[in-house]
Short mmCIF file of C-alpha atoms and ligand atoms in Angstrom, two decimals:
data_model
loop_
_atom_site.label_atom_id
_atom_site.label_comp_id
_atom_site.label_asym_id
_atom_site.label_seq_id
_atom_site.Cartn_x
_atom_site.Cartn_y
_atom_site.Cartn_z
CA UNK A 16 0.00 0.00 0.00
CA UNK A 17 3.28 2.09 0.73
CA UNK A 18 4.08 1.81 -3.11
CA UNK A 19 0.68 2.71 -3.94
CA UNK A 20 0.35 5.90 -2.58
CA UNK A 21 4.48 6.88 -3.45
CA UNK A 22 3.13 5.88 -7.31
CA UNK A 23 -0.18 7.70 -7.19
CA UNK A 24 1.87 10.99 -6.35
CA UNK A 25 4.33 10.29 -8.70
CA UNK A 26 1.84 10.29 -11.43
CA UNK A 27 1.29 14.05 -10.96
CA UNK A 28 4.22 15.12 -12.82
CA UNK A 29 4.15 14.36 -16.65
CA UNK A 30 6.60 11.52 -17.78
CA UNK A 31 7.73 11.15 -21.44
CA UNK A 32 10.46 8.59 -22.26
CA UNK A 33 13.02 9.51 -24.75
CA UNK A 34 15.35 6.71 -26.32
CA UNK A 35 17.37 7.58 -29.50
CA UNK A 36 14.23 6.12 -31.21
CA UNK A 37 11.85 8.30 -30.07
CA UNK A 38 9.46 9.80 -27.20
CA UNK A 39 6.79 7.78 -25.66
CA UNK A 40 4.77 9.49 -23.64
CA UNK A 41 3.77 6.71 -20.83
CA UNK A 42 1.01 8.64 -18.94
CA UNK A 43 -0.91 9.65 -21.61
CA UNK A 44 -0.84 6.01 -22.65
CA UNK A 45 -1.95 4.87 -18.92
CA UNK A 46 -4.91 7.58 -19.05
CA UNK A 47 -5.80 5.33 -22.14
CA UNK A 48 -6.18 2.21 -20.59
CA UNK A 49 -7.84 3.78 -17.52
CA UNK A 50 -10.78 5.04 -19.97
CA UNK A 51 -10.88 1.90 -21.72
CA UNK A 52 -11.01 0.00 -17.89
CA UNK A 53 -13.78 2.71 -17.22
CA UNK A 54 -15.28 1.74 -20.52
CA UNK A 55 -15.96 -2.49 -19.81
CA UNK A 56 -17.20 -1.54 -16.09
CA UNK A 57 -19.86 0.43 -17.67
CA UNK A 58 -20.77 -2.76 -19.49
CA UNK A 59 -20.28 -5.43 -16.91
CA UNK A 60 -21.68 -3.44 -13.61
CA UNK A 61 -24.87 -3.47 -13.03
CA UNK A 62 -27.35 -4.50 -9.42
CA UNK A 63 -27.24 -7.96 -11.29
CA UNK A 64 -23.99 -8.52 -12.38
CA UNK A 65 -22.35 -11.74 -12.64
CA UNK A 66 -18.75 -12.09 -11.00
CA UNK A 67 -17.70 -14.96 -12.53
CA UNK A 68 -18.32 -13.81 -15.76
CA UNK A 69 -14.97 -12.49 -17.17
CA UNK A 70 -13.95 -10.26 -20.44
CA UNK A 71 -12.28 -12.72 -22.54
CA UNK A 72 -12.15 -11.25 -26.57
CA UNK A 73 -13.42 -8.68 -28.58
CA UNK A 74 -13.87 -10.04 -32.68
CA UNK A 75 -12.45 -7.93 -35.04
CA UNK A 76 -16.48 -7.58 -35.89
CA UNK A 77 -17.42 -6.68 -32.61
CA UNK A 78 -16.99 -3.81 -30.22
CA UNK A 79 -17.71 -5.34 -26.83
CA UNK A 80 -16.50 -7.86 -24.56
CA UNK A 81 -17.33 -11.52 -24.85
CA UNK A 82 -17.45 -13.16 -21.85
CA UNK A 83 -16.33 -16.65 -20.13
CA UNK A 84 -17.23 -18.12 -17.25
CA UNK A 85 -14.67 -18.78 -14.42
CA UNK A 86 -14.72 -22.92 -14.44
CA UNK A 87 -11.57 -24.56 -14.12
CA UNK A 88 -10.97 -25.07 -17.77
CA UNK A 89 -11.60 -21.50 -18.99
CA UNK A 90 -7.36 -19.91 -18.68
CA UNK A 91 -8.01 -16.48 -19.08
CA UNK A 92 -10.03 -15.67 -15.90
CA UNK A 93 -7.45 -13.97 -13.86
CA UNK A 94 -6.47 -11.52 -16.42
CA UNK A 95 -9.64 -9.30 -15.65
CA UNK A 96 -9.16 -9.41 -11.98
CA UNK A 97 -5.12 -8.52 -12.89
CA UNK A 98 -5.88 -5.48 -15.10
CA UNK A 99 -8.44 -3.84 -12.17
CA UNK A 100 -5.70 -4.52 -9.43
CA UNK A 101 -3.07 -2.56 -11.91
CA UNK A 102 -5.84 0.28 -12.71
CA UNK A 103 -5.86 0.37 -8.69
CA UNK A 104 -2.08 0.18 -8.71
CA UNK A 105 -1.83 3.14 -11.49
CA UNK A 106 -4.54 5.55 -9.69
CA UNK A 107 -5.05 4.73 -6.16
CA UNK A 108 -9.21 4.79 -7.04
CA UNK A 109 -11.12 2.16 -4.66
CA UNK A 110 -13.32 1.59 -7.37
CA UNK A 111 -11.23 -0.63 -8.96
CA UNK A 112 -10.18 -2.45 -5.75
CA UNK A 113 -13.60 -3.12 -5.43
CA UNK A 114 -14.40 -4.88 -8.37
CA UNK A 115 -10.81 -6.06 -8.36
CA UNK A 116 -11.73 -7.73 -5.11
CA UNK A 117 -15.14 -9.40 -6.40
CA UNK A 118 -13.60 -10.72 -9.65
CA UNK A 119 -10.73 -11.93 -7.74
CA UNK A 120 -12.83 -13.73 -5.21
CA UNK A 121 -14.66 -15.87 -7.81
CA UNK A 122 -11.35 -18.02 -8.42
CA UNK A 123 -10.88 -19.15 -4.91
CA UNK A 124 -12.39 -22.37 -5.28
CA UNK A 125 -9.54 -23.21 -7.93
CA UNK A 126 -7.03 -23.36 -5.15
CA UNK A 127 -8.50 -26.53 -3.84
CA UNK A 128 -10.07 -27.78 -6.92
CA UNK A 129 -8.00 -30.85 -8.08
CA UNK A 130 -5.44 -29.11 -11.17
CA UNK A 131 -7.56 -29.44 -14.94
CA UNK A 132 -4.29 -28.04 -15.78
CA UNK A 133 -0.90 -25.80 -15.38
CA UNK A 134 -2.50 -22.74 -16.24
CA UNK A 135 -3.45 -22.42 -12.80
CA UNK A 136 -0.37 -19.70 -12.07
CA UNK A 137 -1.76 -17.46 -14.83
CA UNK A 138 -5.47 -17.35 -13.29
CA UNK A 139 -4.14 -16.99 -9.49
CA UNK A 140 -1.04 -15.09 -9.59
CA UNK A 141 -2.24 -12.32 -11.72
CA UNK A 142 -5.50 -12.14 -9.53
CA UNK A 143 -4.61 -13.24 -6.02
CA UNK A 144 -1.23 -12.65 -6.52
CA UNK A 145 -1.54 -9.08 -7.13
CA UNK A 146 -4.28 -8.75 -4.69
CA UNK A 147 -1.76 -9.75 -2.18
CA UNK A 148 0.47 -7.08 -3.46
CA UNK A 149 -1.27 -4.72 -3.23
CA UNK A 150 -3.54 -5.46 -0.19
CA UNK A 151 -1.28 -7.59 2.27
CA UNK A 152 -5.17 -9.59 3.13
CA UNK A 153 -3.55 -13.13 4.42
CA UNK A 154 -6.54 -14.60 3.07
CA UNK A 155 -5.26 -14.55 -0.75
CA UNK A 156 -2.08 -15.62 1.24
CA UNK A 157 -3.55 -18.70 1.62
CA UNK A 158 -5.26 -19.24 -1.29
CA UNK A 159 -1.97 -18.58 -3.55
CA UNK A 160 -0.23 -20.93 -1.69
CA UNK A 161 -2.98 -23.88 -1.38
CA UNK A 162 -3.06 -23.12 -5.79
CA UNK A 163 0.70 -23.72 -5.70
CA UNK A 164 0.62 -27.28 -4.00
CA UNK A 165 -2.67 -27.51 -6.47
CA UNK A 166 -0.53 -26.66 -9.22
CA UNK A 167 2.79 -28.68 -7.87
CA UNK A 168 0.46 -31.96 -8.34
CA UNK A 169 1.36 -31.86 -11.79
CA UNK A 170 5.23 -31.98 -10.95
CA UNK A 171 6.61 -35.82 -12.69
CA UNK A 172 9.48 -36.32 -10.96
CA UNK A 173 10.64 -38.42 -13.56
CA UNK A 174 10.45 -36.09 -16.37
CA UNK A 175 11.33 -32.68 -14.09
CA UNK A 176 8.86 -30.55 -15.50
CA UNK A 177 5.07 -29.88 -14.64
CA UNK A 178 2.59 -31.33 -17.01
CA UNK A 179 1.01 -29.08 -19.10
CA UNK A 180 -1.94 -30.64 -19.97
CA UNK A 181 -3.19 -33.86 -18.59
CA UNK A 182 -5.89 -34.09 -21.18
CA UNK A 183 -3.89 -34.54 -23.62
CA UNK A 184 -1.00 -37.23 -22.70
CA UNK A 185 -2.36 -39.78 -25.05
CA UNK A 186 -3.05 -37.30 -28.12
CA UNK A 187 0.90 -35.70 -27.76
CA UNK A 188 1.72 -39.46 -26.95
CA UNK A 189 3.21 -38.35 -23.41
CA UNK A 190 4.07 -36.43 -20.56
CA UNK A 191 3.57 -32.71 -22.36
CA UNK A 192 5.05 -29.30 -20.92
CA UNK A 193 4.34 -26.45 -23.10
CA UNK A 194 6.44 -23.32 -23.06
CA UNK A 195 3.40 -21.20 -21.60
CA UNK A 196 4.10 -23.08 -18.43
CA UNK A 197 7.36 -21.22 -17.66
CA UNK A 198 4.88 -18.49 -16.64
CA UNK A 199 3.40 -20.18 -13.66
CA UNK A 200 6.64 -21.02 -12.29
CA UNK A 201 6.50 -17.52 -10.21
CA UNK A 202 3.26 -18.91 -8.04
CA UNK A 203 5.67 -21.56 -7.22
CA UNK A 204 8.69 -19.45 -6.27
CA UNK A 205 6.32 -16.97 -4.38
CA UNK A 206 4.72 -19.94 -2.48
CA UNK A 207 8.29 -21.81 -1.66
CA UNK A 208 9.46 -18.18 0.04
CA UNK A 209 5.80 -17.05 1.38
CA UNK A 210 4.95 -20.45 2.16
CA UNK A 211 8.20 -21.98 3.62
CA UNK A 212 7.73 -24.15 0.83
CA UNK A 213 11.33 -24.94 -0.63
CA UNK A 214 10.32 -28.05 -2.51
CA UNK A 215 8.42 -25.85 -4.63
CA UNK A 216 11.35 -23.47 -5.34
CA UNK A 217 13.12 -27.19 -6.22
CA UNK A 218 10.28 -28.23 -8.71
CA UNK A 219 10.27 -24.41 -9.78
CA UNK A 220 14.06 -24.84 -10.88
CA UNK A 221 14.25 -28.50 -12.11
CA UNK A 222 11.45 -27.09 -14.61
CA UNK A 223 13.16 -24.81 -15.68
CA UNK A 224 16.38 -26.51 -16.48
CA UNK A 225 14.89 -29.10 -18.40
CA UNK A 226 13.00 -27.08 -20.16
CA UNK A 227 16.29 -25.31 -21.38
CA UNK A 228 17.39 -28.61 -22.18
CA UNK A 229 15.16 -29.88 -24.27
CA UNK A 230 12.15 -27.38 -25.68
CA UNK A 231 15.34 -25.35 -27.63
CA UNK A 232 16.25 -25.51 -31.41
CA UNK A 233 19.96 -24.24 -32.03
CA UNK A 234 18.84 -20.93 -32.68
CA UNK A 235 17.21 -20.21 -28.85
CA UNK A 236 13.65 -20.39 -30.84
CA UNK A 237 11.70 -22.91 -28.81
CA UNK A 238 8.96 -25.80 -29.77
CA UNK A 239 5.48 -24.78 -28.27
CA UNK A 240 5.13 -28.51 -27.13
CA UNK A 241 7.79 -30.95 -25.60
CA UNK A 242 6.57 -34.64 -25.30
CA UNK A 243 8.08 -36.90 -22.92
CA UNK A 244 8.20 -40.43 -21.60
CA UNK A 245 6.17 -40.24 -18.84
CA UNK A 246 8.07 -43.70 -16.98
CA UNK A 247 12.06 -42.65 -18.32
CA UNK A 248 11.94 -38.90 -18.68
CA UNK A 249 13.53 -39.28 -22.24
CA UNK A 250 12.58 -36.27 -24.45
CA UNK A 251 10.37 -37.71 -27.04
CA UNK A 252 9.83 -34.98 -29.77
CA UNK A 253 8.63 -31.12 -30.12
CA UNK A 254 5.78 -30.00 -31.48
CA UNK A 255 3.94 -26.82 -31.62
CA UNK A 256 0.06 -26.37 -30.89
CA UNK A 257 -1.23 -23.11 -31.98
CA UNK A 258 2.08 -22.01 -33.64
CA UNK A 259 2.43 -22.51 -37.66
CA UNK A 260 4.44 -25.55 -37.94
CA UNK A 261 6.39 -27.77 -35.38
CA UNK A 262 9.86 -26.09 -36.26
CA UNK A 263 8.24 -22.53 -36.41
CA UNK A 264 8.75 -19.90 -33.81
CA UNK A 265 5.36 -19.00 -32.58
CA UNK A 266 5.79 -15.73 -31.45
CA UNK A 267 3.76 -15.81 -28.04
CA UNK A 268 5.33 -19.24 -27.45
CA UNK A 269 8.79 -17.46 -27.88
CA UNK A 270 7.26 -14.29 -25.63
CA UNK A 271 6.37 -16.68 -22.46
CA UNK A 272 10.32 -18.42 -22.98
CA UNK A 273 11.76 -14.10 -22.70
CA UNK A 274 9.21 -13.27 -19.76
CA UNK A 275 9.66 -16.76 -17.93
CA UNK A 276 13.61 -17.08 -18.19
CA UNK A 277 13.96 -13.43 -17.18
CA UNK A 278 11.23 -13.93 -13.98
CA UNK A 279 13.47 -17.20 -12.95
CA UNK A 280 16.78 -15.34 -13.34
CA UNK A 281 15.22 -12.56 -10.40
CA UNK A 282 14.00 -15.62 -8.36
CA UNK A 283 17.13 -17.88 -8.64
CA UNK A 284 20.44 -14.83 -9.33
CA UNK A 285 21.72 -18.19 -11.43
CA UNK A 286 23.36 -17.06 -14.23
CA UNK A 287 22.86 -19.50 -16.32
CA UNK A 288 19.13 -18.41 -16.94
CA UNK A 289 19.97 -14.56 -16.89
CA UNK A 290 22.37 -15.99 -20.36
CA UNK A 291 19.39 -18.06 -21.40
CA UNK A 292 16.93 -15.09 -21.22
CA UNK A 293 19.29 -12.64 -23.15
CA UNK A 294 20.13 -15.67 -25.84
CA UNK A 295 15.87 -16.50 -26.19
CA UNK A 296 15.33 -12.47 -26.71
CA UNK A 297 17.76 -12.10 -29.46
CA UNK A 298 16.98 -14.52 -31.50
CA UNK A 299 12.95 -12.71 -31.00
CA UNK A 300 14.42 -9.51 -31.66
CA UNK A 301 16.55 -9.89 -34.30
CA UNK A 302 13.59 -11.46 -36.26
CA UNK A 303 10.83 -8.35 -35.69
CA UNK A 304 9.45 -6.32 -38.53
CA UNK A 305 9.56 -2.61 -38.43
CA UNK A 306 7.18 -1.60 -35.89
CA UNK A 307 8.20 -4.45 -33.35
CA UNK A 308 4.93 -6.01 -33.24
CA UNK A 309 5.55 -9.49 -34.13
CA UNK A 310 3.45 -11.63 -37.17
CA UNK A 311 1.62 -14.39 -34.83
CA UNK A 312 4.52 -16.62 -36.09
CA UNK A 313 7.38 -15.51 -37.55
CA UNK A 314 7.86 -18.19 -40.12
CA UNK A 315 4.29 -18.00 -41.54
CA UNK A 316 4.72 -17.99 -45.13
CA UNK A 317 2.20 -15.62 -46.05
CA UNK A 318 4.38 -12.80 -44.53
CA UNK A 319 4.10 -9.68 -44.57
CA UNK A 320 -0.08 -10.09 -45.05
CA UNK A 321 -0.30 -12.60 -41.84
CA UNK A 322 -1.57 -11.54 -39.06
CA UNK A 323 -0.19 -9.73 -36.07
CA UNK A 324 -0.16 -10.80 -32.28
CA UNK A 325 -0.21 -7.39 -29.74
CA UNK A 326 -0.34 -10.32 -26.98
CA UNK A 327 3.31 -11.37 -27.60
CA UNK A 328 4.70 -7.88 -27.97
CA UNK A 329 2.90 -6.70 -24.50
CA UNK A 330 4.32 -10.00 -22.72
CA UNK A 331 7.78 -9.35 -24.42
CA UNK A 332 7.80 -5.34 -23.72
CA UNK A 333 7.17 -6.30 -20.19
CA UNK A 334 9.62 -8.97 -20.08
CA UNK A 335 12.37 -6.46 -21.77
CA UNK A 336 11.75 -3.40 -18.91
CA UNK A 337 12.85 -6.12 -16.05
CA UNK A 338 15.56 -8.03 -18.34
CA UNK A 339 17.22 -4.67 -18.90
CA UNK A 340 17.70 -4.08 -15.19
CA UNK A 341 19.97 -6.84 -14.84
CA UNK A 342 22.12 -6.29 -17.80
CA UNK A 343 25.28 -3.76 -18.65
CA UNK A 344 26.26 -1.42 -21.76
CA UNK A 345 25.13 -1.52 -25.21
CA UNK A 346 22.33 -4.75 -24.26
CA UNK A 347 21.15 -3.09 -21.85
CA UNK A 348 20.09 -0.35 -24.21
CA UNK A 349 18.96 -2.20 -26.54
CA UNK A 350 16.51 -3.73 -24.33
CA UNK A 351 15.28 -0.70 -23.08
CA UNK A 352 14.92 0.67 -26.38
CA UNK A 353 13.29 -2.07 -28.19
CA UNK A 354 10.57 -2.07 -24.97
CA UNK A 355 9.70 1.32 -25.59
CA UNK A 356 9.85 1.10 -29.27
CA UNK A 357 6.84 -1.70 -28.62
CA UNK A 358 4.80 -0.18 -26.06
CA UNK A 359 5.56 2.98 -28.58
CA UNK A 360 3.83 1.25 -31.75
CA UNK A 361 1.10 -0.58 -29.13
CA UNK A 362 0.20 2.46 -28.25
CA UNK A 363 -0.41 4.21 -31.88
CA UNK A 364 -3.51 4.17 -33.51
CA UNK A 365 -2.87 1.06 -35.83
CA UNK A 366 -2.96 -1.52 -32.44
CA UNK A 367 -5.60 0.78 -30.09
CA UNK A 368 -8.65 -0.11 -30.12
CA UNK A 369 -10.31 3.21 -29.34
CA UNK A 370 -13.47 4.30 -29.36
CA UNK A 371 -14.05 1.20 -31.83
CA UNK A 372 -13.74 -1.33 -29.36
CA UNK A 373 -13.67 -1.76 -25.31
CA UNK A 374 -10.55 -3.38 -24.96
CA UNK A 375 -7.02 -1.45 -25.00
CA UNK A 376 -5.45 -3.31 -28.02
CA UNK A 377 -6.66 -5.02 -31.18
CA UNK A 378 -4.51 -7.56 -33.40
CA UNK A 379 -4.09 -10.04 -31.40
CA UNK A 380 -4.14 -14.12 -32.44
CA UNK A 381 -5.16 -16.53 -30.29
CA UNK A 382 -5.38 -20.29 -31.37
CA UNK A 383 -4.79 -19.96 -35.42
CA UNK A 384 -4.62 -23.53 -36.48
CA UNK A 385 -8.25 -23.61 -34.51
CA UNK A 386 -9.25 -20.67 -36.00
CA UNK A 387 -9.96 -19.27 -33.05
CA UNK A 388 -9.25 -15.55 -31.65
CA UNK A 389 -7.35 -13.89 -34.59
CA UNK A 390 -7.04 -10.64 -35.48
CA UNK A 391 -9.30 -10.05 -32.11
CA UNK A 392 -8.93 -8.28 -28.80
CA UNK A 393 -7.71 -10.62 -26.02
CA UNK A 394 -7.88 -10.09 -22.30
CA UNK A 395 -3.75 -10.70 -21.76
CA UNK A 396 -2.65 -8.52 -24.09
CA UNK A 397 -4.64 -5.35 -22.52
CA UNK A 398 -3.08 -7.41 -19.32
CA UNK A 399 0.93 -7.56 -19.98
CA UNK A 400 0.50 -4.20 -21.58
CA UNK A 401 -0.73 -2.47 -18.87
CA UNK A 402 1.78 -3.95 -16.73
CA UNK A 403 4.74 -2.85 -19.25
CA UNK A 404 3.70 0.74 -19.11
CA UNK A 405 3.05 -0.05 -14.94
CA UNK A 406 6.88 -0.91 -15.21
CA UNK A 407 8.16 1.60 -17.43
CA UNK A 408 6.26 4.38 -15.46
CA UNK A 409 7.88 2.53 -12.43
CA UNK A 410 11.25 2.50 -13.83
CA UNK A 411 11.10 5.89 -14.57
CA UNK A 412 10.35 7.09 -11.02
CA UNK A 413 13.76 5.11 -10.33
CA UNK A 414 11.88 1.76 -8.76
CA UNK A 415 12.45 -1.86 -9.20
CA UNK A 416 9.26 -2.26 -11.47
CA UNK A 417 9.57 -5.96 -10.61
CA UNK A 418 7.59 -5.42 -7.79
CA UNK A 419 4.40 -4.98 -10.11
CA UNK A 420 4.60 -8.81 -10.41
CA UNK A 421 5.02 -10.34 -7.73
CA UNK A 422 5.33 -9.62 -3.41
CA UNK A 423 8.92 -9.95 -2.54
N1 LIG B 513 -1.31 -20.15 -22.84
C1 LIG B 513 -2.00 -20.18 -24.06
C2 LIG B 513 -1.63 -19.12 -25.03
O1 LIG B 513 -0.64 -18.45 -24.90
O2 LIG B 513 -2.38 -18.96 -25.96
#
């Protein structure tokens, strides 16, 4: 709450980031969001509104939220509850904690619901997780860390990395970890510290390394899907899922592999995966087109008329503003600059949705092999580009900006 009210004041002054690229201005770009935020509450609140019900996409036909219900197998439910607890963050207005608080609430029964699948660190860390934050109430305390030993059921031991998703062993033809899951490591780092947990931090770690060890091409570029022997552990093949091909580079695939590796460099201080991170972002950078916004997979062959995915280049602009902390010289530049070159082109009128649409971004993609969510407005991109201009309006007030993600 400290942070809160030293980041509320510091919002008075006017705060325009220069790089040799250009000037962003960041506040003008939170004001944005903060009208769009006002924007969905004025369709979602009402004396009979539904909690559970959560903004999940916008078609590019459409100008209004579609929404999913919170059950256990719908992944996007926390992202909602995330954005309100950063509008709350950003402005200090108890409007937003309040809703914040009732859409986070409806998740609690996940934490003792038996896991439908890993994406249970994506719906209760960016709810609970910054509830807790931002709130210190013990009682998301406990229900982060009962959804960490939820999610920690799905640790194999034999394989050393948490199964993605156990409805689908038989049609991957094994244990299958997707890259995705590198994201809801954190819950399980927060819960090993918070929790006095430390076999968590293990799993957390093992995870990690094997997925360096196996879910890699040459390049850094990584498979969406690894498939393993559930009995031996021996790597069986990758694959991707909703990327182009299996030897494609997906570009949200590659986005959760920058954000993940950089989060479990701050958790660990190993080397090794502060290298990894920096080796997994160039080979992203060095691949975008003009305006940093990547194509939804940067080997689709229909390129430069596929289309593009604002998800990946929020996660990755987030991702960038902490990996630059921890970096020296000429990369650390770079890293700042290419952040602010993507929350610069996010932010134009070609990816805003506007008065056209509710959300704060269109042009995002989804599932494309199901045909599913593309060219549309998606709840975690307005998410991870909220909390990229959070951290670059943090970093500019001389903070961390890590602390936007997660309680230390
Ligand atoms: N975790 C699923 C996705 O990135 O689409």
């Amino acid at each position: 709450m400290r942070f809160l009210g030293l980041l509320a004041s510091s919002f008075v002054f006017a705060s325009c980031v220069s790089t040799s690229a250009e000037t962003f201005d960041v506040d003008e770009a939170l004001e944005y969001c903060g009208r769009q935020t006002d924007r969905t509450l004025t369709q979602l609140i009402s004396d009979s509104t539904d909690y559970s019900l959560m903004p999940r996409n916008i078609a590019a036909t459409d100008s209004i939220w579609h929404l999913r219900k919170a059950t256990c197998d719908e992944w996007c439910s926390g992202f909602w509850p995330g954005v309100l607890w950063y509008e709350y963050e950003a402005t200090g207005n108890e409007k937003y904690k309040e809703a914040a608080c009732r859409y986070t609430e409806q998740l609690e029964y996940l934490s003792k619901t038996p896991a439908f699948d890993h994406d249970l660190g994506f719906l209760m860390f960016c709810s609970y997780g910054n509830g807790f934050r931002l709130t210190g109430d013990p009682k998301y305390k406990d229900v982060i860390i009962a959804s960490a030993d939820t999610l920690a059921t799905l640790y194999n031991p034999n394989v050393g990395t948490l199964l993605s998703w156990p409805r689908n062993v038989d049609m991957f033809g094994g244990h299958n970890t997707i890259m995705d899951n590198m994201i809801n490591l954190e819950m399980l780092f927060w819960a090993a510290k918070n929790g006095n947990k430390p076999h968590l931090h293990d799993i957390a770690v093992k995870h990690a390394e094997t997925t360096m060890q196996h879910h890699f091409r040459p390049d850094y570029s990584c498979y969406h899907v690894a498939v393993y022997d559930r009995e031996t552990g021996t790597f069986l093949k990758g694959m991707t899922h909703q990327g182009f091909a299996d030897t494609s580079m997906w570009a949200r695939g590659q986005a959760w592999a920058i954000y993940g590796y950089t989060m479990v460099y701050r958790e660990t201080q190993d080397p090794k995966f502060l290298d990894f991170a920096c080796k997994v972002t160039d080979v992203y950078l060095n691949r975008l087109p003009e305006d940093y916004v990547p194509y939804w997979d940067f080997d689709d062959p229909s390129i430069p008329d596929a289309p593009r995915d604002a998800s990946a280049a929020g996660v990755v602009a987030s991702a960038l503003l902490e990996l630059q902390q921890y970096c020296h010289g000429e990369r650390k530049q770079t890293y700042k600059e290419a952040a602010v070159k993507m929350l610069s082109s996010l932010s134009s009128d070609k990816y805003r949705s506007g008065s056209r649409r509710l959300s704060f971004l269109d042009h995002s993609v989804g599932h494309m092999p199901a045909g599913s969510e593309i060219d549309a407005s998606i709840i975690y991109a307005d998410y991870y580009y909220l909390e990229a201009l959070l951290r670059l309006k943090k970093l500019d007030s001389n903070s961390s900006g890590n602390e936007l993600r997660a309680a230390k």
